[in-house]
CSV table of C-alpha atoms in Angstrom, one decimal:
chain,number,residue,atom,x,y,z
A,1,UNK,CA,6.1,-17.0,-33.5
A,2,UNK,CA,9.0,-17.7,-35.8
A,3,UNK,CA,11.5,-14.9,-36.2
A,4,UNK,CA,12.7,-14.4,-39.7
A,5,UNK,CA,16.3,-13.5,-39.4
A,6,UNK,CA,17.9,-11.6,-42.3
A,7,UNK,CA,21.2,-11.1,-40.7
A,8,UNK,CA,24.4,-13.2,-40.7
A,9,UNK,CA,25.4,-13.9,-37.1
A,10,UNK,CA,28.8,-12.7,-36.2
A,11,UNK,CA,30.8,-11.8,-33.0
A,12,UNK,CA,31.2,-8.2,-32.2
A,13,UNK,CA,34.7,-6.7,-33.0
A,14,UNK,CA,34.8,-5.6,-29.4
A,15,UNK,CA,35.8,-8.5,-27.1
A,16,UNK,CA,38.1,-9.7,-24.3
A,17,UNK,CA,41.8,-9.1,-24.7
A,18,UNK,CA,42.5,-12.8,-24.9
A,19,UNK,CA,40.1,-13.5,-27.8
A,20,UNK,CA,41.0,-13.9,-31.4
A,21,UNK,CA,38.3,-13.9,-34.1
A,22,UNK,CA,38.7,-15.6,-37.5
A,23,UNK,CA,38.3,-13.7,-40.7
A,24,UNK,CA,34.6,-14.4,-40.9
A,25,UNK,CA,33.9,-13.2,-37.4
A,26,UNK,CA,32.1,-16.4,-36.5
A,27,UNK,CA,34.9,-18.3,-34.6
A,28,UNK,CA,36.3,-17.0,-31.3
A,29,UNK,CA,39.4,-18.6,-29.8
A,30,UNK,CA,40.9,-17.7,-26.4
A,31,UNK,CA,44.6,-17.5,-27.2
A,32,UNK,CA,46.1,-17.6,-23.6
A,33,UNK,CA,45.3,-17.8,-19.9
A,34,UNK,CA,41.7,-18.8,-18.8
A,35,UNK,CA,40.0,-15.4,-18.6
A,36,UNK,CA,39.4,-12.2,-20.7
A,37,UNK,CA,37.4,-14.3,-23.1
A,38,UNK,CA,34.1,-12.3,-23.1
A,39,UNK,CA,32.5,-12.0,-26.6
A,40,UNK,CA,29.2,-10.4,-27.8
A,41,UNK,CA,27.0,-10.7,-30.7
A,42,UNK,CA,27.6,-8.1,-33.4
A,43,UNK,CA,24.0,-7.1,-33.5
A,44,UNK,CA,21.1,-7.2,-30.9
A,45,UNK,CA,19.0,-10.3,-31.1
A,46,UNK,CA,15.4,-10.2,-32.3
A,47,UNK,CA,12.6,-11.6,-30.1
A,48,UNK,CA,12.8,-15.4,-30.3
A,49,UNK,CA,16.0,-15.4,-32.3
A,50,UNK,CA,18.6,-17.8,-31.0
A,51,UNK,CA,22.4,-17.1,-30.9
A,52,UNK,CA,23.8,-20.6,-31.3
A,53,UNK,CA,27.4,-21.6,-30.8
A,54,UNK,CA,29.3,-24.9,-31.0
A,55,UNK,CA,32.2,-25.8,-28.8
A,56,UNK,CA,35.1,-26.3,-31.2
A,57,UNK,CA,38.0,-26.9,-28.9
A,58,UNK,CA,38.8,-27.4,-25.2
A,59,UNK,CA,41.9,-26.9,-23.1
A,60,UNK,CA,43.1,-29.2,-20.3
A,61,UNK,CA,44.1,-28.0,-16.9
A,62,UNK,CA,41.3,-25.4,-16.2
A,63,UNK,CA,38.2,-25.7,-14.1
A,64,UNK,CA,35.0,-24.2,-15.3
A,65,UNK,CA,33.4,-24.0,-18.7
A,66,UNK,CA,31.5,-21.7,-21.1
A,67,UNK,CA,29.2,-19.0,-19.9
A,68,UNK,CA,26.4,-17.6,-22.0
A,69,UNK,CA,23.6,-15.1,-21.6
A,70,UNK,CA,22.3,-11.6,-22.6
A,71,UNK,CA,23.3,-8.0,-21.9
A,72,UNK,CA,21.5,-4.7,-22.5
A,73,UNK,CA,24.8,-3.0,-22.6
A,74,UNK,CA,26.0,-2.0,-26.0
A,75,UNK,CA,29.6,-3.4,-26.3
A,76,UNK,CA,30.9,-0.3,-28.1
A,77,UNK,CA,29.9,1.8,-25.1
A,78,UNK,CA,31.9,-0.3,-22.6
A,79,UNK,CA,35.0,1.5,-21.3
A,80,UNK,CA,36.7,-1.8,-21.0
A,81,UNK,CA,35.5,-5.4,-21.7
A,82,UNK,CA,35.2,-7.1,-18.3
A,83,UNK,CA,37.7,-9.9,-17.5
A,84,UNK,CA,34.9,-12.2,-16.5
A,85,UNK,CA,31.2,-12.3,-17.5
A,86,UNK,CA,30.5,-13.6,-14.0
A,87,UNK,CA,30.7,-11.6,-11.8
A,88,UNK,CA,32.3,-8.6,-13.5
A,89,UNK,CA,29.8,-8.1,-16.3
A,90,UNK,CA,26.7,-9.0,-14.3
A,91,UNK,CA,27.7,-6.7,-11.5
A,92,UNK,CA,27.6,-3.8,-14.0
A,93,UNK,CA,23.8,-4.4,-14.2
A,94,UNK,CA,21.5,-5.1,-17.1
A,95,UNK,CA,23.3,-8.4,-17.9
A,96,UNK,CA,22.1,-12.0,-17.3
A,97,UNK,CA,24.7,-14.8,-17.7
A,98,UNK,CA,24.5,-18.5,-17.1
A,99,UNK,CA,27.5,-20.8,-16.3
A,100,UNK,CA,27.3,-24.0,-18.3
A,101,UNK,CA,28.3,-27.1,-16.3
A,102,UNK,CA,28.6,-30.8,-17.0
A,103,UNK,CA,25.4,-31.4,-15.2
A,104,UNK,CA,22.5,-29.4,-13.6
A,105,UNK,CA,21.8,-26.9,-16.3
A,106,UNK,CA,18.1,-27.4,-16.2
A,107,UNK,CA,16.0,-24.8,-14.4
A,108,UNK,CA,12.7,-25.7,-12.8
A,109,UNK,CA,10.1,-23.4,-11.4
A,110,UNK,CA,10.3,-22.6,-7.7
A,111,UNK,CA,6.9,-24.1,-7.1
A,112,UNK,CA,8.5,-27.5,-8.0
A,113,UNK,CA,11.4,-27.2,-5.6
A,114,UNK,CA,10.7,-27.8,-1.9
A,115,UNK,CA,12.3,-25.3,0.4
A,116,UNK,CA,13.3,-22.7,-2.3
A,117,UNK,CA,12.3,-19.3,-1.1
A,118,UNK,CA,13.3,-15.7,-1.8
A,119,UNK,CA,17.0,-16.6,-2.4
A,120,UNK,CA,16.2,-18.8,-5.4
A,121,UNK,CA,17.3,-17.9,-8.9
A,122,UNK,CA,15.0,-15.5,-10.7
A,123,UNK,CA,12.7,-17.6,-12.8
A,124,UNK,CA,13.3,-20.8,-10.9
A,125,UNK,CA,15.9,-22.9,-9.3
A,126,UNK,CA,18.9,-24.3,-11.0
A,127,UNK,CA,19.9,-27.8,-10.0
A,128,UNK,CA,23.5,-27.1,-9.1
A,129,UNK,CA,25.5,-23.9,-8.4
A,130,UNK,CA,28.1,-22.5,-10.8
A,131,UNK,CA,31.3,-24.3,-11.1
A,132,UNK,CA,31.3,-26.0,-7.7
A,133,UNK,CA,30.4,-29.3,-9.2
A,134,UNK,CA,33.7,-29.5,-11.1
A,135,UNK,CA,35.5,-30.7,-8.0
A,136,UNK,CA,38.8,-29.2,-9.1
A,137,UNK,CA,39.0,-31.3,-12.3
A,138,UNK,CA,38.7,-30.4,-15.9
A,139,UNK,CA,35.9,-32.1,-17.8
A,140,UNK,CA,37.3,-34.3,-20.5
A,141,UNK,CA,33.9,-35.2,-21.9
A,142,UNK,CA,32.8,-37.6,-19.2
A,143,UNK,CA,30.4,-37.0,-16.3
A,144,UNK,CA,26.8,-37.9,-15.8
A,145,UNK,CA,24.1,-36.2,-17.9
A,146,UNK,CA,20.8,-36.3,-16.1
A,147,UNK,CA,18.8,-34.8,-19.1
A,148,UNK,CA,16.4,-37.0,-21.0
A,149,UNK,CA,17.9,-38.9,-23.9
A,150,UNK,CA,15.5,-39.3,-26.7
A,151,UNK,CA,15.6,-39.1,-30.5
A,152,UNK,CA,14.3,-35.8,-31.8
A,153,UNK,CA,11.4,-36.3,-34.2
A,154,UNK,CA,9.9,-32.8,-34.2
A,155,UNK,CA,11.1,-30.4,-36.9
A,156,UNK,CA,11.0,-27.5,-34.4
A,157,UNK,CA,11.7,-26.8,-30.8
A,158,UNK,CA,8.8,-24.9,-29.2
A,159,UNK,CA,9.4,-22.5,-26.3
A,160,UNK,CA,6.1,-20.8,-25.4
A,161,UNK,CA,5.0,-19.3,-28.8
A,162,UNK,CA,8.5,-19.4,-30.3
A,163,UNK,CA,9.4,-22.0,-33.0
A,164,UNK,CA,13.1,-22.8,-33.6
A,165,UNK,CA,14.1,-25.2,-36.4
A,166,UNK,CA,15.9,-28.2,-34.9
A,167,UNK,CA,18.1,-28.8,-37.9
A,168,UNK,CA,21.1,-27.0,-36.4
A,169,UNK,CA,20.5,-27.4,-32.7
A,170,UNK,CA,22.2,-30.7,-32.2
A,171,UNK,CA,25.9,-31.1,-33.0
A,172,UNK,CA,27.4,-33.7,-35.3
A,173,UNK,CA,30.7,-35.6,-35.3
A,174,UNK,CA,33.5,-34.8,-37.6
A,175,UNK,CA,33.7,-37.2,-40.5
A,176,UNK,CA,35.8,-40.2,-39.7
A,177,UNK,CA,35.9,-44.0,-39.1
A,178,UNK,CA,33.5,-44.0,-36.2
A,179,UNK,CA,31.5,-40.9,-36.9
A,180,UNK,CA,28.3,-42.8,-37.6
A,181,UNK,CA,28.4,-44.2,-34.0
A,182,UNK,CA,29.2,-40.7,-32.6
A,183,UNK,CA,26.3,-39.3,-34.6
A,184,UNK,CA,23.9,-41.6,-32.7
A,185,UNK,CA,25.4,-40.3,-29.4
A,186,UNK,CA,24.7,-36.7,-30.4
A,187,UNK,CA,21.2,-37.5,-31.6
A,188,UNK,CA,20.4,-39.1,-28.2
A,189,UNK,CA,22.0,-36.4,-26.1
A,190,UNK,CA,24.4,-38.9,-24.6
A,191,UNK,CA,27.3,-36.5,-24.4
A,192,UNK,CA,27.6,-33.7,-21.8
A,193,UNK,CA,26.9,-30.1,-22.7
A,194,UNK,CA,30.6,-29.1,-22.1
A,195,UNK,CA,31.9,-31.6,-24.6
A,196,UNK,CA,33.3,-30.8,-28.0
A,197,UNK,CA,30.6,-30.4,-30.7
A,198,UNK,CA,28.0,-29.5,-28.1
A,199,UNK,CA,25.7,-26.7,-29.3
A,200,UNK,CA,24.5,-24.1,-26.9
A,201,UNK,CA,22.2,-21.2,-27.6
A,202,UNK,CA,20.6,-18.2,-25.9
A,203,UNK,CA,17.4,-16.4,-26.8
A,204,UNK,CA,14.7,-14.3,-25.1
A,205,UNK,CA,11.0,-14.9,-25.3
A,206,UNK,CA,8.6,-11.9,-25.0
A,207,UNK,CA,6.2,-12.1,-22.1
A,208,UNK,CA,4.3,-8.8,-22.5
A,209,UNK,CA,4.7,-5.4,-20.9
A,210,UNK,CA,8.1,-5.0,-22.5
A,211,UNK,CA,9.5,-7.9,-20.4
A,212,UNK,CA,11.0,-11.2,-21.5
A,213,UNK,CA,12.4,-14.5,-20.2
A,214,UNK,CA,15.9,-15.7,-21.1
A,215,UNK,CA,16.2,-19.3,-22.2
A,216,UNK,CA,19.3,-21.5,-22.8
A,217,UNK,CA,19.1,-24.3,-25.3
A,218,UNK,CA,21.7,-27.2,-25.0
A,219,UNK,CA,21.9,-29.7,-27.8
A,220,UNK,CA,18.3,-29.2,-28.8
A,221,UNK,CA,16.8,-29.1,-25.3
A,222,UNK,CA,15.3,-26.0,-23.6
A,223,UNK,CA,16.8,-25.6,-20.1
A,224,UNK,CA,13.9,-23.4,-19.0
A,225,UNK,CA,13.7,-19.8,-18.1
A,226,UNK,CA,17.1,-19.1,-16.5
A,227,UNK,CA,16.2,-15.4,-16.0
A,228,UNK,CA,12.7,-13.9,-15.9
A,229,UNK,CA,11.4,-10.3,-16.2
A,230,UNK,CA,14.3,-9.1,-18.4
A,231,UNK,CA,13.5,-5.6,-19.8
A,232,UNK,CA,13.0,-6.1,-23.5
A,233,UNK,CA,12.4,-2.5,-24.4
A,234,UNK,CA,16.1,-2.0,-25.1
A,235,UNK,CA,18.4,-3.9,-27.5
A,236,UNK,CA,19.7,-7.2,-26.0
A,237,UNK,CA,23.0,-8.6,-27.2
A,238,UNK,CA,24.2,-12.2,-26.7
A,239,UNK,CA,27.1,-12.8,-24.4
A,240,UNK,CA,29.5,-15.7,-24.8
A,241,UNK,CA,32.4,-16.1,-22.3
A,242,UNK,CA,35.0,-18.5,-23.8
A,243,UNK,CA,36.2,-19.4,-20.3
A,244,UNK,CA,38.6,-21.9,-18.7
A,245,UNK,CA,38.2,-25.4,-20.2
A,246,UNK,CA,36.3,-24.0,-23.2
A,247,UNK,CA,39.0,-22.9,-25.7
A,248,UNK,CA,37.2,-22.1,-29.0
A,249,UNK,CA,33.6,-21.7,-30.1
A,250,UNK,CA,32.0,-21.0,-33.5
A,251,UNK,CA,28.6,-19.5,-34.4
A,252,UNK,CA,26.1,-21.9,-36.1
A,253,UNK,CA,23.8,-20.1,-38.4
A,254,UNK,CA,20.1,-21.0,-37.9
A,255,UNK,CA,17.7,-20.5,-40.8
A,256,UNK,CA,14.1,-19.5,-40.2
A,257,UNK,CA,11.3,-19.8,-42.7
A,258,UNK,CA,12.4,-21.0,-46.1
A,259,UNK,CA,15.7,-23.0,-46.3
A,260,UNK,CA,18.5,-21.5,-48.2
A,261,UNK,CA,19.6,-23.1,-51.5
A,262,UNK,CA,22.8,-24.3,-49.8
A,263,UNK,CA,20.7,-26.1,-47.1
A,264,UNK,CA,18.4,-27.7,-49.8
A,265,UNK,CA,21.5,-28.9,-51.7
A,266,UNK,CA,23.0,-30.4,-48.6
A,267,UNK,CA,19.8,-32.3,-47.7
A,268,UNK,CA,19.5,-33.6,-51.3
A,269,UNK,CA,23.1,-34.8,-51.3
A,270,UNK,CA,22.9,-36.4,-47.9
A,271,UNK,CA,19.7,-38.3,-48.8
A,272,UNK,CA,21.6,-40.3,-51.4
A,273,UNK,CA,24.9,-41.1,-49.8
A,274,UNK,CA,25.7,-44.0,-47.4
A,275,UNK,CA,28.1,-42.1,-45.2
A,276,UNK,CA,29.3,-38.5,-45.1
A,277,UNK,CA,32.9,-39.6,-46.0
A,278,UNK,CA,31.5,-40.5,-49.4
A,279,UNK,CA,31.0,-36.8,-50.1
A,280,UNK,CA,34.7,-36.5,-50.8
A,281,UNK,CA,34.3,-38.7,-53.9
A,282,UNK,CA,31.6,-36.4,-55.4
A,283,UNK,CA,32.5,-33.8,-58.0
A,284,UNK,CA,31.3,-30.8,-56.1
A,285,UNK,CA,32.9,-27.5,-55.1
A,286,UNK,CA,35.0,-27.9,-52.0
A,287,UNK,CA,33.0,-25.3,-50.1
A,288,UNK,CA,29.8,-27.3,-50.6
A,289,UNK,CA,31.5,-30.6,-49.6
A,290,UNK,CA,32.7,-29.0,-46.4
A,291,UNK,CA,29.2,-27.7,-45.7
A,292,UNK,CA,27.6,-31.1,-46.3
A,293,UNK,CA,30.1,-32.9,-44.0
A,294,UNK,CA,30.3,-30.5,-41.1
A,295,UNK,CA,26.8,-29.1,-40.9
């Protein structure tokens, strides 16, 4: 199954009090403090449709990182946007949110974890618990990443019967003197999920009987079913909590089916240049140059 999305992904105009959206509604910045950064997708997600964001900026001095998940609560019906996604939003019910950490974001089935019983996470057991691993220090991009590091050769990421194009799932460096070296680091998943340019997405996979599993995708890798048995008979919105050390995120548009003319132009241009910085020398519209360099 490959969802054909005909909607432009945006953040909902209802959000936490410390959030500022840009004019396009695709970039969310927490302007002060470390909380009140809860955001929602403007529209409910379709089955198998990923809501993908990239970490644009971070802020020193805070412990903890981005939270992401799903909610069945329509943002416009909230009396007030909760200060925190965990535990404030989740305690309201019908919300499933996952705290992204430097390590241990992978979820494995309970059968694979010795000694995990009734108290385990629904859908499996996460290696690590919440923000405890931070040890009181903000992540400046270091830390160990235990996930496999391999070049991605498949054109799609497969999660059960869902196909997601890989083209946008892995971040890229900003053009610069050493960006070609950084690009190799991104391709091999050598940087932690909480680093700048990391791309993190959430989606739900139908499982029959109006139920679904929630999956988190980090830099092109599926972290497993972080919540199982979600009722999928009602609309499900993406939740992004721009929390603590995560300062700013932006939505990355994922194309299903046929590529847009803009994407085809980008691929054709990139095929014939030595390095992305050379795009500046081409006689092209500035908007197209920007798209070629940053996407």
